[in-house]
PDB file of C-alpha atoms in Angstrom:
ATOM      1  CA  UNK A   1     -18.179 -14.391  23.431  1.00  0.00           C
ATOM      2  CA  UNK A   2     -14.896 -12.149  23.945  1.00  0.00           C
ATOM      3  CA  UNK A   3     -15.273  -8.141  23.970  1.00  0.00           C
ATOM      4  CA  UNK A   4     -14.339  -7.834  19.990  1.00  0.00           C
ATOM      5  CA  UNK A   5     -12.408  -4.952  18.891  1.00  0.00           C
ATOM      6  CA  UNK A   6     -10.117  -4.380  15.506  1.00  0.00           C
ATOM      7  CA  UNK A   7      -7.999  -7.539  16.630  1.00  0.00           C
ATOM      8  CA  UNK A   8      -4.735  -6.668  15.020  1.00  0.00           C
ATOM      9  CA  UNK A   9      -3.394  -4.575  12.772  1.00  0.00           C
ATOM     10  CA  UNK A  10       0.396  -3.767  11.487  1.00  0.00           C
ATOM     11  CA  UNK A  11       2.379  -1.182  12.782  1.00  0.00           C
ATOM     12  CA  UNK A  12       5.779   0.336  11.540  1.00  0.00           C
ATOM     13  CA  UNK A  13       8.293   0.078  15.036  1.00  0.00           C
ATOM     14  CA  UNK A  14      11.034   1.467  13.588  1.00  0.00           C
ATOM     15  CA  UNK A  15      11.276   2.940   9.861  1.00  0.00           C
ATOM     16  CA  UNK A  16      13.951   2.629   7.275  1.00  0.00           C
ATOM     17  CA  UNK A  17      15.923   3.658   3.936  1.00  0.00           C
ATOM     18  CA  UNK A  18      16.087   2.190   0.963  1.00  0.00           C
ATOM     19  CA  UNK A  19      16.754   2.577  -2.895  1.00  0.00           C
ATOM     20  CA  UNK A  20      16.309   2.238  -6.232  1.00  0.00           C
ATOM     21  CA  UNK A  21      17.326   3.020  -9.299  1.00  0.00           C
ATOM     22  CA  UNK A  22      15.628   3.258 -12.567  1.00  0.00           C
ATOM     23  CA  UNK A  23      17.803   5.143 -15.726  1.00  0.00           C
ATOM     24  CA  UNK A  24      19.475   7.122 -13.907  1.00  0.00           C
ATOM     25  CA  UNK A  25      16.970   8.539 -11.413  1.00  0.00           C
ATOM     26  CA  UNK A  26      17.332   7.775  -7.629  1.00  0.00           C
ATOM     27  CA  UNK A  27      14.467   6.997  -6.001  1.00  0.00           C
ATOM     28  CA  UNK A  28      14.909   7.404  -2.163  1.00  0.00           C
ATOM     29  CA  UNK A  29      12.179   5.986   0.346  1.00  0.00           C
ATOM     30  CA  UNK A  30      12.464   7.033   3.816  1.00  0.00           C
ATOM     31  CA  UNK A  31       9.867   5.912   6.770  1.00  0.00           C
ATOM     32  CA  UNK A  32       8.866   6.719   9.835  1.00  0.00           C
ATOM     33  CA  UNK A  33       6.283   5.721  12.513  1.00  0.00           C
ATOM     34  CA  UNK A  34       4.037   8.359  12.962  1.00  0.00           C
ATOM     35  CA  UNK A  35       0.521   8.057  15.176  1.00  0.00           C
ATOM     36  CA  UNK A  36      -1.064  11.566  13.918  1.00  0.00           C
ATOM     37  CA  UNK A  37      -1.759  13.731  10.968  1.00  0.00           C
ATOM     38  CA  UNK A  38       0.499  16.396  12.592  1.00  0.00           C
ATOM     39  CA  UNK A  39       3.305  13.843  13.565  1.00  0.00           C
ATOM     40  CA  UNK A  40       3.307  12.729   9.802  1.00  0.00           C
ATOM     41  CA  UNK A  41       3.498  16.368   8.305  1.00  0.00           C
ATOM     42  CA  UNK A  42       6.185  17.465  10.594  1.00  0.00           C
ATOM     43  CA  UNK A  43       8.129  14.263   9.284  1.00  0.00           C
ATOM     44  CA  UNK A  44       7.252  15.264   5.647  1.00  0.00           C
ATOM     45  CA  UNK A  45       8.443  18.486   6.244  1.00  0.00           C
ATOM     46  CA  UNK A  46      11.845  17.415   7.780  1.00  0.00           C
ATOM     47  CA  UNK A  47      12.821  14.905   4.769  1.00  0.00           C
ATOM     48  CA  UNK A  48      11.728  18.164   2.123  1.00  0.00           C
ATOM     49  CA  UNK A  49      14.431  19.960   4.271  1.00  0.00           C
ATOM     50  CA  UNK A  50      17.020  17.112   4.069  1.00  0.00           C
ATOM     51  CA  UNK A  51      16.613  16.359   0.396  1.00  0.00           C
ATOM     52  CA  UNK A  52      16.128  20.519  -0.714  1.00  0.00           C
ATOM     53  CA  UNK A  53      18.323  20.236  -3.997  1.00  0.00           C
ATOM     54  CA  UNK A  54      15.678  17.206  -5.200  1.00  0.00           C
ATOM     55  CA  UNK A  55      13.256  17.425  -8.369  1.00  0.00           C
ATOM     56  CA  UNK A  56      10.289  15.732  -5.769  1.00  0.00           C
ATOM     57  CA  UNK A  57       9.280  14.580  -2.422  1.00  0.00           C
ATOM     58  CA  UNK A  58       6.699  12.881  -2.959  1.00  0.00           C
ATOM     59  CA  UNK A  59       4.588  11.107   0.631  1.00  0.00           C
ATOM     60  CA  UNK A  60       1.869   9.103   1.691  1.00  0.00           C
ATOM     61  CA  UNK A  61       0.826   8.115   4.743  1.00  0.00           C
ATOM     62  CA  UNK A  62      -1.484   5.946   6.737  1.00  0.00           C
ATOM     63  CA  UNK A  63      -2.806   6.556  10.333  1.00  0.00           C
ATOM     64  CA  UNK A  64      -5.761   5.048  12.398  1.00  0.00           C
ATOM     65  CA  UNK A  65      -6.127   0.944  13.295  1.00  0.00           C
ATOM     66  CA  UNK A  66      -8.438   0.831  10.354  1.00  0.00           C
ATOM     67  CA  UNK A  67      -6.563   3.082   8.254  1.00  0.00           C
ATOM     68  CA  UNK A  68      -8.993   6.264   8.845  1.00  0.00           C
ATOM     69  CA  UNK A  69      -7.111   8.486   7.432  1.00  0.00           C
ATOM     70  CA  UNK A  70      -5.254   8.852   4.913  1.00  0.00           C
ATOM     71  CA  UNK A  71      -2.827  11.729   2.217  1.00  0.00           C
ATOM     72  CA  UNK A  72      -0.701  11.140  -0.211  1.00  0.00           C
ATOM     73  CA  UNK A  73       0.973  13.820  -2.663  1.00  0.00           C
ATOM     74  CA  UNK A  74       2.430  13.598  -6.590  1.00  0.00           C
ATOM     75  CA  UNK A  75       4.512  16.661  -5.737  1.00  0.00           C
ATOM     76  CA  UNK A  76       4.341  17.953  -9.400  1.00  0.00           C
ATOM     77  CA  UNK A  77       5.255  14.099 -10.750  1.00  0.00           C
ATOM     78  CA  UNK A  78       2.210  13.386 -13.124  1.00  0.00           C
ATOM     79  CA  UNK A  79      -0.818  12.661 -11.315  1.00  0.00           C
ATOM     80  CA  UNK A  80      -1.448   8.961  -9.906  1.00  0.00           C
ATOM     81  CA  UNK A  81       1.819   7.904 -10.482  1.00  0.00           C
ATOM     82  CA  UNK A  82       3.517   8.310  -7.105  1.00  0.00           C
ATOM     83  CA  UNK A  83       1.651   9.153  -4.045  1.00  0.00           C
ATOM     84  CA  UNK A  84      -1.076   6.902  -4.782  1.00  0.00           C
ATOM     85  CA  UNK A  85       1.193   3.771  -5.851  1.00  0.00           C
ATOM     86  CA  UNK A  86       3.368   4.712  -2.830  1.00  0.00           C
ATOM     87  CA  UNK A  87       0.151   4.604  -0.322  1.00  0.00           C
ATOM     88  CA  UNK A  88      -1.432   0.943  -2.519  1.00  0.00           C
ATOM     89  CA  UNK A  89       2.488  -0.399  -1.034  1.00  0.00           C
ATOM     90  CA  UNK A  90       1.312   0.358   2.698  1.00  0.00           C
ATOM     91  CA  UNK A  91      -2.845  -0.881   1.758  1.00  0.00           C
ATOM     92  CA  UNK A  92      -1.436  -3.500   0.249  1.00  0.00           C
ATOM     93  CA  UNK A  93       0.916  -4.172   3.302  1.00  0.00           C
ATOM     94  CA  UNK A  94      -1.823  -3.419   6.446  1.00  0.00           C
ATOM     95  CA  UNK A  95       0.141  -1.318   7.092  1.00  0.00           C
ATOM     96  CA  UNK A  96      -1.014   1.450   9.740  1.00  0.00           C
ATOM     97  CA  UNK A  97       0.721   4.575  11.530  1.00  0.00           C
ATOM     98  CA  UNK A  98       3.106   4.947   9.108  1.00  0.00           C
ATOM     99  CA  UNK A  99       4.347   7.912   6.585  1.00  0.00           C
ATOM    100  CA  UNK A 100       6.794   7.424   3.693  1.00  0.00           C
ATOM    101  CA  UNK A 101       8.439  10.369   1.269  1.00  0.00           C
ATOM    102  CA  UNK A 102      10.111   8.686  -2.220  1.00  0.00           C
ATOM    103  CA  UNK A 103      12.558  11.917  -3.100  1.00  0.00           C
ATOM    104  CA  UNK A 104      13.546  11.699  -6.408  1.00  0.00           C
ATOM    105  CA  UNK A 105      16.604  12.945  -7.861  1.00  0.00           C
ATOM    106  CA  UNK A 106      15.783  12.799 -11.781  1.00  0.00           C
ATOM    107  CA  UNK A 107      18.717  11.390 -14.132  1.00  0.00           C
ATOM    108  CA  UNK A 108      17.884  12.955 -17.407  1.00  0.00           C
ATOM    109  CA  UNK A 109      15.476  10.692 -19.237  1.00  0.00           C
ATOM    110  CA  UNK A 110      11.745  10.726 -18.677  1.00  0.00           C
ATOM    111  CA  UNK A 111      10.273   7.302 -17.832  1.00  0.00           C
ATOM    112  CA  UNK A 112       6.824   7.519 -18.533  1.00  0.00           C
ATOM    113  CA  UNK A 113       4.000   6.996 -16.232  1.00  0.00           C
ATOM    114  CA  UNK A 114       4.157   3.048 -16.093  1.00  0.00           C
ATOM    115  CA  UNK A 115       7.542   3.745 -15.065  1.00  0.00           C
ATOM    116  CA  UNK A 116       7.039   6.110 -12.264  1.00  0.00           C
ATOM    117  CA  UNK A 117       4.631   4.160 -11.032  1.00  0.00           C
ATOM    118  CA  UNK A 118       7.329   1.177 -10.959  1.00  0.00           C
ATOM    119  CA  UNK A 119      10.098   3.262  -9.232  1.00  0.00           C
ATOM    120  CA  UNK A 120       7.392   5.226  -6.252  1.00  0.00           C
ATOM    121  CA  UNK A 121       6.265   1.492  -6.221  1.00  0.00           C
ATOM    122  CA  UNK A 122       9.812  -0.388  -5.746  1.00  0.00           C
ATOM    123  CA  UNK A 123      11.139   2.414  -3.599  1.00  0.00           C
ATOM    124  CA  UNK A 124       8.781   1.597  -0.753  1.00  0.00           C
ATOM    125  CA  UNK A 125       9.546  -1.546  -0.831  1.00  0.00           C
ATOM    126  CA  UNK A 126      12.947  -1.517  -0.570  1.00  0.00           C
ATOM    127  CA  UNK A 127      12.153   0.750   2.368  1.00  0.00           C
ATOM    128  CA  UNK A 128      10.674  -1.417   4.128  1.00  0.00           C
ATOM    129  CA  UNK A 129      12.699  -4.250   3.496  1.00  0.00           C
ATOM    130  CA  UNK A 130      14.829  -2.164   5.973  1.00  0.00           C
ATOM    131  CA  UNK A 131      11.843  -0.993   8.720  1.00  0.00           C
ATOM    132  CA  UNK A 132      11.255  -3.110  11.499  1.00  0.00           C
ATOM    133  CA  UNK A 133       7.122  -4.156  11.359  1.00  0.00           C
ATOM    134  CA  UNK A 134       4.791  -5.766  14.271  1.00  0.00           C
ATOM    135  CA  UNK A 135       1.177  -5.908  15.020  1.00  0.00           C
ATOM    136  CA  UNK A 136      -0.585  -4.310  17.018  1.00  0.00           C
ATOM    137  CA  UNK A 137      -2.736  -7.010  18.536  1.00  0.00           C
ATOM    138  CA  UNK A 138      -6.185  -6.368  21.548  1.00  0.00           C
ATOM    139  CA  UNK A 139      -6.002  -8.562  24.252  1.00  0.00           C
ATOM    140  CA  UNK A 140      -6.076  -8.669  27.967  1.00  0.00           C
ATOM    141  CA  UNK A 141      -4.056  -8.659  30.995  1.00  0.00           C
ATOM    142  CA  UNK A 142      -4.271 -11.730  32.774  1.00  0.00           C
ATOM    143  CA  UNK A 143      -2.770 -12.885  36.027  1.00  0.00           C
ATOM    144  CA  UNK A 144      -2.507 -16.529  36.446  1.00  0.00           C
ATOM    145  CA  UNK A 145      -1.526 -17.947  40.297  1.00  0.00           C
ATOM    146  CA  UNK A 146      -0.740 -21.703  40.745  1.00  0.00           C
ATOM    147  CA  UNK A 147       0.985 -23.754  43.236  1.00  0.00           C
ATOM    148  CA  UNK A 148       4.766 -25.649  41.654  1.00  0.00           C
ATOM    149  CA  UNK A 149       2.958 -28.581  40.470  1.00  0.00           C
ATOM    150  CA  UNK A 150       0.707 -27.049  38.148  1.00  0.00           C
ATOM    151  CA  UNK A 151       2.958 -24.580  36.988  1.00  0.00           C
ATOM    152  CA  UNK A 152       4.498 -26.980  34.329  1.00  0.00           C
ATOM    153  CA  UNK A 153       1.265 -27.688  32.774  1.00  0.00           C
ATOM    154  CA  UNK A 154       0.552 -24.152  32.223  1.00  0.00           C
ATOM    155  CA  UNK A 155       3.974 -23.037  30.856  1.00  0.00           C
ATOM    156  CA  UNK A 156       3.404 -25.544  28.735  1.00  0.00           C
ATOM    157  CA  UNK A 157      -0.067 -24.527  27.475  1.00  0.00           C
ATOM    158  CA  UNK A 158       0.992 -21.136  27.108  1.00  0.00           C
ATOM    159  CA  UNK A 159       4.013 -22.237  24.518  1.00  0.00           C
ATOM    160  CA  UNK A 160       0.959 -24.112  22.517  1.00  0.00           C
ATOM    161  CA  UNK A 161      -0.718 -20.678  21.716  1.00  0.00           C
ATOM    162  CA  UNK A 162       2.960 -18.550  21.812  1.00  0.00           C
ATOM    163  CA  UNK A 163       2.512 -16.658  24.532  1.00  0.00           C
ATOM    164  CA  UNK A 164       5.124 -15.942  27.184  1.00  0.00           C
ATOM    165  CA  UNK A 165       4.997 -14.354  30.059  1.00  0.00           C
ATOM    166  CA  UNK A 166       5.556 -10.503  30.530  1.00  0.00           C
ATOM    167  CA  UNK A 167       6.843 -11.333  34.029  1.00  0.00           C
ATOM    168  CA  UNK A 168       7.388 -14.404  36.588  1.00  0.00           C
ATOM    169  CA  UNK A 169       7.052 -14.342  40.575  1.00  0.00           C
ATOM    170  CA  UNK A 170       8.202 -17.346  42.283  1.00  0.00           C
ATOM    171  CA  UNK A 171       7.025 -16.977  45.902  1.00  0.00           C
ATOM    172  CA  UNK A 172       5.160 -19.397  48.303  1.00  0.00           C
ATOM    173  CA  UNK A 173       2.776 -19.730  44.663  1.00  0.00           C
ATOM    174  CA  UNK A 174       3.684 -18.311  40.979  1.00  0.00           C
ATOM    175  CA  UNK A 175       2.402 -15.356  39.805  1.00  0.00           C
ATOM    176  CA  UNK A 176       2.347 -15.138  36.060  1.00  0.00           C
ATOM    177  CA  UNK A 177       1.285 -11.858  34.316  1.00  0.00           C
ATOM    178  CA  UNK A 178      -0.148 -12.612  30.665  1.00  0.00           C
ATOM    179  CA  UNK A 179      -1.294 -10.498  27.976  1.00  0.00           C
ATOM    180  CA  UNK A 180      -3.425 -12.465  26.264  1.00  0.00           C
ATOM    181  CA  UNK A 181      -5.205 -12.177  22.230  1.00  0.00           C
ATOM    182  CA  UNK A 182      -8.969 -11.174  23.107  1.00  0.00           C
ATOM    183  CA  UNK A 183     -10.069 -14.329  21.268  1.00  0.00           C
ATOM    184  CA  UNK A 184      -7.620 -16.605  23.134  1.00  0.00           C
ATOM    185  CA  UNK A 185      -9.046 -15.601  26.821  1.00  0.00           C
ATOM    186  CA  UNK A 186     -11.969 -17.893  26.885  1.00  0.00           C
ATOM    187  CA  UNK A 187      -9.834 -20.845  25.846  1.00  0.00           C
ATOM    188  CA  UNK A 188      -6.807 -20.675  27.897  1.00  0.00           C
ATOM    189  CA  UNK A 189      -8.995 -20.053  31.218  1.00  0.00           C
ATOM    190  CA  UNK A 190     -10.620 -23.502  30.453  1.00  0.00           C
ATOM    191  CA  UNK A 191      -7.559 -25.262  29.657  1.00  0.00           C
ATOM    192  CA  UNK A 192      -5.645 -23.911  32.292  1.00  0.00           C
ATOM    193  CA  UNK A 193      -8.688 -25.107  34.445  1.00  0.00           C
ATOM    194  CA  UNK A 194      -8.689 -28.287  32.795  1.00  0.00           C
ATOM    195  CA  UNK A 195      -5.187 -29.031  33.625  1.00  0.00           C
ATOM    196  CA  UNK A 196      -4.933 -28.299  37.114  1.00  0.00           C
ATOM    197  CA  UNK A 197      -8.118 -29.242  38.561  1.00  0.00           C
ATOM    198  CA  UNK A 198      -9.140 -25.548  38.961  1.00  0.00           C
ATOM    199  CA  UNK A 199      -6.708 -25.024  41.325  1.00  0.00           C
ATOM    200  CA  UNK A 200      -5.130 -22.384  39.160  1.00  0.00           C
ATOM    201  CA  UNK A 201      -6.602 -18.750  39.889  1.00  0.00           C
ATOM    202  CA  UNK A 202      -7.366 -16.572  36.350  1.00  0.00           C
ATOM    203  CA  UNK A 203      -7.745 -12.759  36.754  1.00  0.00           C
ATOM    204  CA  UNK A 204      -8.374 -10.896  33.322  1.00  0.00           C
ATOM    205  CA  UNK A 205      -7.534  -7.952  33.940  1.00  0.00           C
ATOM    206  CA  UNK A 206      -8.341  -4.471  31.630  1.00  0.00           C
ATOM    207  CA  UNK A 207      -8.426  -4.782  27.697  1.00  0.00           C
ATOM    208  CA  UNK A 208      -5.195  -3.729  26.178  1.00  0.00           C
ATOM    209  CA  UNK A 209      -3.225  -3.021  22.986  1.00  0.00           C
ATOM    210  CA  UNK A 210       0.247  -4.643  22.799  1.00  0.00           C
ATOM    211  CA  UNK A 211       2.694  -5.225  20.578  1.00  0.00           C
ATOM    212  CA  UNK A 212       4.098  -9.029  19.018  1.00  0.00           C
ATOM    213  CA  UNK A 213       7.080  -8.338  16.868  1.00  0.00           C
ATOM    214  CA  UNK A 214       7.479  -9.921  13.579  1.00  0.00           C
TER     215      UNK A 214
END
């Protein structure tokens, strides 16, 4: 049985903008990456700065692989209608190490507390329609060595499972350096045994986090 820890979890890579509208008020999401309580604050901090002349700057914001912790702020809008429907968006998404702020420039009619929960909803949304996501996925390094005629066999066992390799070393063998999903190791060393008479030399290596874009 493989070493188990929280497999996977999503990560923001890069964070976005995005919009939206609702009579009159702009709704503004802006996010960012951010690994620590600190990192997220100083974030907050800068987007209160850029948006000063706003009515509210409102944040939540997510950090841990299990989501450990965890703040989100109204910012004088009525209570539970936009930090906590702005943090449910990244829950709802798995969404870890990340911090949004909704600033809200208000357009002259009130919209009621189903509708601010609609707009701090939306708003995250469309701002992450524009962030780039991935997961954060526990695995191992692995170093696979095999003479030329096995190396077709394993290339192609490794496309079965979507895996390619970090890097490639054609010498007098190939050297192929893997990072491998924790509950994939056991598997791939038998198959890769399997299909080259166990002529092909497996080496996990230490545990690692990496990253597989989405």
């Amino acid at each position: 049985m493989e070493e188990r820890k929280e497999d996977s979890y999503r990560v923001l890579l890069t964070g976005g903008q995005g919009e939206y509208v609702e009579k009159k008020s702009r709704f503004i999401a802006t996010l960012q990456k951010c690994e620590s309580e600190e990192e997220a604050f100083l974030f907050i901090e800068k987007i209160k700065k850029k948006y000063w002349d706003a009515r509210h700057n409102c944040y939540a914001f997510v950090i841990g692989a299990k989501g450990e912790l965890a703040r989100y702020s109204d910012d004088g809008e009525p209570g539970g209608t936009a930090g906590r429907p702005m943090l449910e968006v990244l829950n709802g998404e798995g969404i870890c190490n990340a911090a949004v702020v909704v600033t809200r420039y208000f357009g002259g009619v009130l919209l009621g507390t189903g509708g601010l929960v609609r707009a701090y909803t939306q708003a995250v949304k469309e701002g992450l329609k524009n962030s780039s996501l991935g997961r954060m996925c526990y695995g191992y390094e692995v170093n696979v060595t095999v003479d030329y005629t096995g190396i077709g066999k394993i290339l192609y066992l490794l496309g079965n499972v979507g895996i390619e390799p970090v890097s490639s070393d054609y010498g007098e063998q190939v050297l192929l350096s893997l990072q491998v999903p924790a509950q994939l190791v056991g598997e791939l060393k038998k198959n890769i045994a399997d299909a080259t008479g166990g002529k092909a030399v497996f080496e996990k290596k230490g545990g690692i986090y990496y990253i597989d874009k989405e």
